[in-house]
């Protein structure tokens, strides 16, 4: 870790905290500032293990009125926001010190020859999918202020800063912090799916639009310098897709009308951004000399380049403003590429390569990465919704009930209709509202260009007919191009059955012809981990991918695996490089497609320098894995991890599924019920509002446990299983797996980080105040396993403390620890008051203040831990 940057990070956090203190003092007075400073000191000491400080915090919070608790919660949530901004700026600084060349240095060390590197680069395709379950707890208006603040910090840390400029920047920083303090930090209403999509567009506009061509330029320079090869201008190196406005699985607010609106808004936003690009090019490309090909295109004019761009520039402006019918909007990438490439080729032929290789080249690369649709919209729907369409339809047609047919009969019906030239859906049929919505969604797809879509994902896919059903629906609704359809295998059983399902599908001659040698499969990480625990799910995901890769090779099909990861280990989250290198060999041959979710989008792509850094990490890791694939597991590794996974699954399910005390304990020990009031995303917290724990979405499930610092879904049952197998005479074998198998090593490394975030003493404090006596033993048992698990991983890794191999990550958590501590004890006080409100004489105003304070603590803790769901 760079010591100077380390010191700078600490100094920046202190400086921002002091500036916030001045803002608080200006509004609330010096006594309040002294009180908050004492809480901060007690929080730091409590984090260090001083029980007297913990007692003082608890006593103080119990003595204060509701408005005072709200003010304290706001102060510490703001402190944590500022710590995150300081770290974002720190990461941007490391990008300046760690260029892509440094990230890619291992490629050279691999000794790969030029041809292999060129092949890997040509096949490099990173598809980042911005997802529609935003665990982003921070309002967009505050995100904007935070982005401005980070930019000011970058200026402040410039080496040649004058005294005048320093004063100007610090004044601006103070102003931004004051703006944030005086802004409501909690959304008043849930965001709509369209709001979520607009947020995704903003990330592209404010960060990725600049970062992507810079990243590609640096990659190109590295390849030329190190291997004397050029990155092809049309290389599909990085592209962006989205679920925002397309993911309707369990979200009744994503309708066909919403999808249509999001598609239109995306095109208009793309037109706006490309208009700005072309305005700049119009100014720059004032030259007269041009190639015969360009002259033939534009005719006799003194400014041929401007003439070549004039028509498409005007059409972009009309598209941007929506002043012409949608049929006349810029609709294809080729409309942009044709004049741009004509200018590019002409400039090279006329000795003006230096001009061609500047802004013009960046715009051409933006067309290949973003296109005129800005993002490729995925559509996701549950398999039962498709089956319902055909059940209703076949009953109406008098040919039986599709839902009651066996798999063989379903396939026969679907394949017969897929080959038929007559329409299946009668013109006068009036389906139910839910069925009509599925059909309307497919008709929306038919009205838009294929360039605007990614893939159609089927949740809870379990049979080949689930895929064929979607293809028949698309055909019947007028989609005349082969939209890729991807089954999503989510639960443990689904993952284990996925090779059989895909073999049945790929054995169908019609289907293999339809897909033209390209198949997508989505691997679900969240629900499988919620179902069976993180280790069993991780091994099932690995085996599933391994078998699917072998099947694709056998059937001569290019397989693209789509990884539905979240930010936490309980949702499949791993650092990008570890995630890529822990996949089975051969799993990257069809490209790398992964979800980017919620707050991780902001932390990884929220600023141009951060985005460039993240793209560099992805590119280096994927190319390295392609040139030097991770090893296939030895037979003894496979046997050992299979035993561990089975034990871990049984340990986990024995608690979560079987123990009758688990659900009652979970409901009182965590703020799971209160989380429903936080307007996080557009989706309901539960798939089934009447359901219990099994219907709770993976995000609030993990969110709730993170709030109490038990972080249970990430570790429960894992180390117990590892120790059991290791102690059965397998010490040397387990060490071999840690040293030489990235899959196993990455799991333990992630647990190392999880255990740094876990705080048994905080979980115990929640229990002491909120859990009835007859259930307290349950929490004590869980914490006993947590403490033993922490001791176990330290022994196995031969470490004395958590995160020894990640000093910056450890520093980051330690900086936040002192600010997080007061928020937890404050939340405990609030939970106690809220749950007693039925027996108290609180006014409506008191209750509103309590609930607002509760939401502030939930948000602040999520911000401090830097991943929520």
PDB file of N, CA and C in Angstrom, residues 12-13 15-24 74 78-79 82 85 142 145-146 149 153 170-183:
ATOM      1  N   UNK A  12      -7.581  13.179   4.724  1.00  0.00           N
ATOM      2  CA  UNK A  12      -8.777  13.647   4.009  1.00  0.00           C
ATOM      3  C   UNK A  12     -10.031  13.347   4.806  1.00  0.00           C
ATOM      4  N   UNK A  13     -10.112  12.153   5.395  1.00  0.00           N
ATOM      5  CA  UNK A  13     -11.272  11.811   6.222  1.00  0.00           C
ATOM      6  C   UNK A  13     -11.387  12.768   7.396  1.00  0.00           C
ATOM      7  N   UNK A  15     -10.194  15.835   7.615  1.00  0.00           N
ATOM      8  CA  UNK A  15     -10.523  17.165   7.110  1.00  0.00           C
ATOM      9  C   UNK A  15     -12.013  17.276   6.770  1.00  0.00           C
ATOM     10  N   UNK A  16     -12.545  16.268   6.076  1.00  0.00           N
ATOM     11  CA  UNK A  16     -13.960  16.305   5.710  1.00  0.00           C
ATOM     12  C   UNK A  16     -14.847  16.231   6.951  1.00  0.00           C
ATOM     13  N   UNK A  17     -14.432  15.418   7.939  1.00  0.00           N
ATOM     14  CA  UNK A  17     -15.188  15.329   9.183  1.00  0.00           C
ATOM     15  C   UNK A  17     -15.215  16.649   9.932  1.00  0.00           C
ATOM     16  N   UNK A  18     -14.071  17.325   9.956  1.00  0.00           N
ATOM     17  CA  UNK A  18     -14.001  18.622  10.635  1.00  0.00           C
ATOM     18  C   UNK A  18     -14.876  19.656   9.924  1.00  0.00           C
ATOM     19  N   UNK A  19     -14.880  19.608   8.604  1.00  0.00           N
ATOM     20  CA  UNK A  19     -15.709  20.546   7.834  1.00  0.00           C
ATOM     21  C   UNK A  19     -17.190  20.287   8.080  1.00  0.00           C
ATOM     22  N   UNK A  20     -17.579  19.015   8.149  1.00  0.00           N
ATOM     23  CA  UNK A  20     -18.958  18.695   8.497  1.00  0.00           C
ATOM     24  C   UNK A  20     -19.273  19.197   9.900  1.00  0.00           C
ATOM     25  N   UNK A  21     -18.328  19.066  10.813  1.00  0.00           N
ATOM     26  CA  UNK A  21     -18.524  19.565  12.172  1.00  0.00           C
ATOM     27  C   UNK A  21     -18.824  21.056  12.193  1.00  0.00           C
ATOM     28  N   UNK A  22     -18.124  21.806  11.349  1.00  0.00           N
ATOM     29  CA  UNK A  22     -18.384  23.254  11.269  1.00  0.00           C
ATOM     30  C   UNK A  22     -19.799  23.524  10.780  1.00  0.00           C
ATOM     31  N   UNK A  23     -20.257  22.729   9.838  1.00  0.00           N
ATOM     32  CA  UNK A  23     -21.621  22.880   9.320  1.00  0.00           C
ATOM     33  C   UNK A  23     -22.645  22.588  10.416  1.00  0.00           C
ATOM     34  N   UNK A  24     -22.417  21.506  11.172  1.00  0.00           N
ATOM     35  CA  UNK A  24     -23.333  21.138  12.251  1.00  0.00           C
ATOM     36  C   UNK A  24     -23.346  22.219  13.327  1.00  0.00           C
ATOM     37  N   UNK A  74     -28.201  11.416  11.521  1.00  0.00           N
ATOM     38  CA  UNK A  74     -27.843  12.128  10.295  1.00  0.00           C
ATOM     39  C   UNK A  74     -26.355  12.483  10.286  1.00  0.00           C
ATOM     40  N   UNK A  78     -23.695  11.006   7.583  1.00  0.00           N
ATOM     41  CA  UNK A  78     -22.944  11.937   6.731  1.00  0.00           C
ATOM     42  C   UNK A  78     -21.440  11.716   6.866  1.00  0.00           C
ATOM     43  N   UNK A  79     -20.980  11.466   8.094  1.00  0.00           N
ATOM     44  CA  UNK A  79     -19.546  11.168   8.284  1.00  0.00           C
ATOM     45  C   UNK A  79     -19.135   9.990   7.396  1.00  0.00           C
ATOM     46  N   UNK A  82     -18.896  10.817   3.753  1.00  0.00           N
ATOM     47  CA  UNK A  82     -17.671  11.564   3.458  1.00  0.00           C
ATOM     48  C   UNK A  82     -16.454  10.631   3.449  1.00  0.00           C
ATOM     49  N   UNK A  85     -16.429   9.022   0.100  1.00  0.00           N
ATOM     50  CA  UNK A  85     -15.976   9.938  -0.947  1.00  0.00           C
ATOM     51  C   UNK A  85     -14.458  10.061  -0.906  1.00  0.00           C
ATOM     52  N   UNK A 142     -28.004  13.605  -3.910  1.00  0.00           N
ATOM     53  CA  UNK A 142     -26.811  13.562  -3.059  1.00  0.00           C
ATOM     54  C   UNK A 142     -25.630  12.944  -3.801  1.00  0.00           C
ATOM     55  N   UNK A 145     -23.950  15.649  -5.613  1.00  0.00           N
ATOM     56  CA  UNK A 145     -23.114  16.482  -4.745  1.00  0.00           C
ATOM     57  C   UNK A 145     -21.828  15.743  -4.361  1.00  0.00           C
ATOM     58  N   UNK A 146     -21.947  14.453  -4.108  1.00  0.00           N
ATOM     59  CA  UNK A 146     -20.768  13.664  -3.737  1.00  0.00           C
ATOM     60  C   UNK A 146     -19.766  13.585  -4.893  1.00  0.00           C
ATOM     61  N   UNK A 149     -17.983  16.752  -4.971  1.00  0.00           N
ATOM     62  CA  UNK A 149     -17.049  16.799  -3.843  1.00  0.00           C
ATOM     63  C   UNK A 149     -15.774  16.008  -4.158  1.00  0.00           C
ATOM     64  N   UNK A 153     -11.849  17.298  -4.331  1.00  0.00           N
ATOM     65  CA  UNK A 153     -10.739  16.678  -3.602  1.00  0.00           C
ATOM     66  C   UNK A 153      -9.579  16.370  -4.546  1.00  0.00           C
ATOM     67  N   UNK A 170     -11.484  24.790  -1.014  1.00  0.00           N
ATOM     68  CA  UNK A 170     -11.992  24.468   0.323  1.00  0.00           C
ATOM     69  C   UNK A 170     -13.325  25.156   0.608  1.00  0.00           C
ATOM     70  N   UNK A 171     -13.495  26.345   0.056  1.00  0.00           N
ATOM     71  CA  UNK A 171     -14.784  27.029   0.195  1.00  0.00           C
ATOM     72  C   UNK A 171     -15.878  26.246  -0.522  1.00  0.00           C
ATOM     73  N   UNK A 172     -15.559  25.751  -1.698  1.00  0.00           N
ATOM     74  CA  UNK A 172     -16.518  24.953  -2.459  1.00  0.00           C
ATOM     75  C   UNK A 172     -16.841  23.646  -1.731  1.00  0.00           C
ATOM     76  N   UNK A 173     -15.821  23.002  -1.153  1.00  0.00           N
ATOM     77  CA  UNK A 173     -16.035  21.763  -0.400  1.00  0.00           C
ATOM     78  C   UNK A 173     -16.960  22.025   0.789  1.00  0.00           C
ATOM     79  N   UNK A 174     -16.703  23.102   1.503  1.00  0.00           N
ATOM     80  CA  UNK A 174     -17.561  23.439   2.647  1.00  0.00           C
ATOM     81  C   UNK A 174     -18.996  23.673   2.195  1.00  0.00           C
ATOM     82  N   UNK A 175     -19.141  24.328   1.032  1.00  0.00           N
ATOM     83  CA  UNK A 175     -20.475  24.573   0.507  1.00  0.00           C
ATOM     84  C   UNK A 175     -21.201  23.288   0.140  1.00  0.00           C
ATOM     85  N   UNK A 176     -20.497  22.369  -0.489  1.00  0.00           N
ATOM     86  CA  UNK A 176     -21.108  21.095  -0.880  1.00  0.00           C
ATOM     87  C   UNK A 176     -21.498  20.265   0.339  1.00  0.00           C
ATOM     88  N   UNK A 177     -20.649  20.257   1.358  1.00  0.00           N
ATOM     89  CA  UNK A 177     -20.968  19.511   2.583  1.00  0.00           C
ATOM     90  C   UNK A 177     -22.182  20.128   3.264  1.00  0.00           C
ATOM     91  N   UNK A 178     -22.255  21.455   3.269  1.00  0.00           N
ATOM     92  CA  UNK A 178     -23.413  22.126   3.856  1.00  0.00           C
ATOM     93  C   UNK A 178     -24.678  21.814   3.058  1.00  0.00           C
ATOM     94  N   UNK A 179     -24.560  21.800   1.734  1.00  0.00           N
ATOM     95  CA  UNK A 179     -25.716  21.445   0.896  1.00  0.00           C
ATOM     96  C   UNK A 179     -26.224  20.046   1.236  1.00  0.00           C
ATOM     97  N   UNK A 180     -25.284  19.116   1.371  1.00  0.00           N
ATOM     98  CA  UNK A 180     -25.667  17.732   1.670  1.00  0.00           C
ATOM     99  C   UNK A 180     -26.324  17.634   3.044  1.00  0.00           C
ATOM    100  N   UNK A 181     -25.785  18.361   4.031  1.00  0.00           N
ATOM    101  CA  UNK A 181     -26.333  18.316   5.388  1.00  0.00           C
ATOM    102  C   UNK A 181     -27.768  18.845   5.422  1.00  0.00           C
ATOM    103  N   UNK A 182     -28.039  19.839   4.612  1.00  0.00           N
ATOM    104  CA  UNK A 182     -29.364  20.460   4.616  1.00  0.00           C
ATOM    105  C   UNK A 182     -30.304  19.840   3.579  1.00  0.00           C
ATOM    106  N   UNK A 183     -29.916  18.686   3.024  1.00  0.00           N
ATOM    107  CA  UNK A 183     -30.764  17.972   2.059  1.00  0.00           C
ATOM    108  C   UNK A 183     -31.306  16.703   2.700  1.00  0.00           C
TER     109      UNK A 183
END
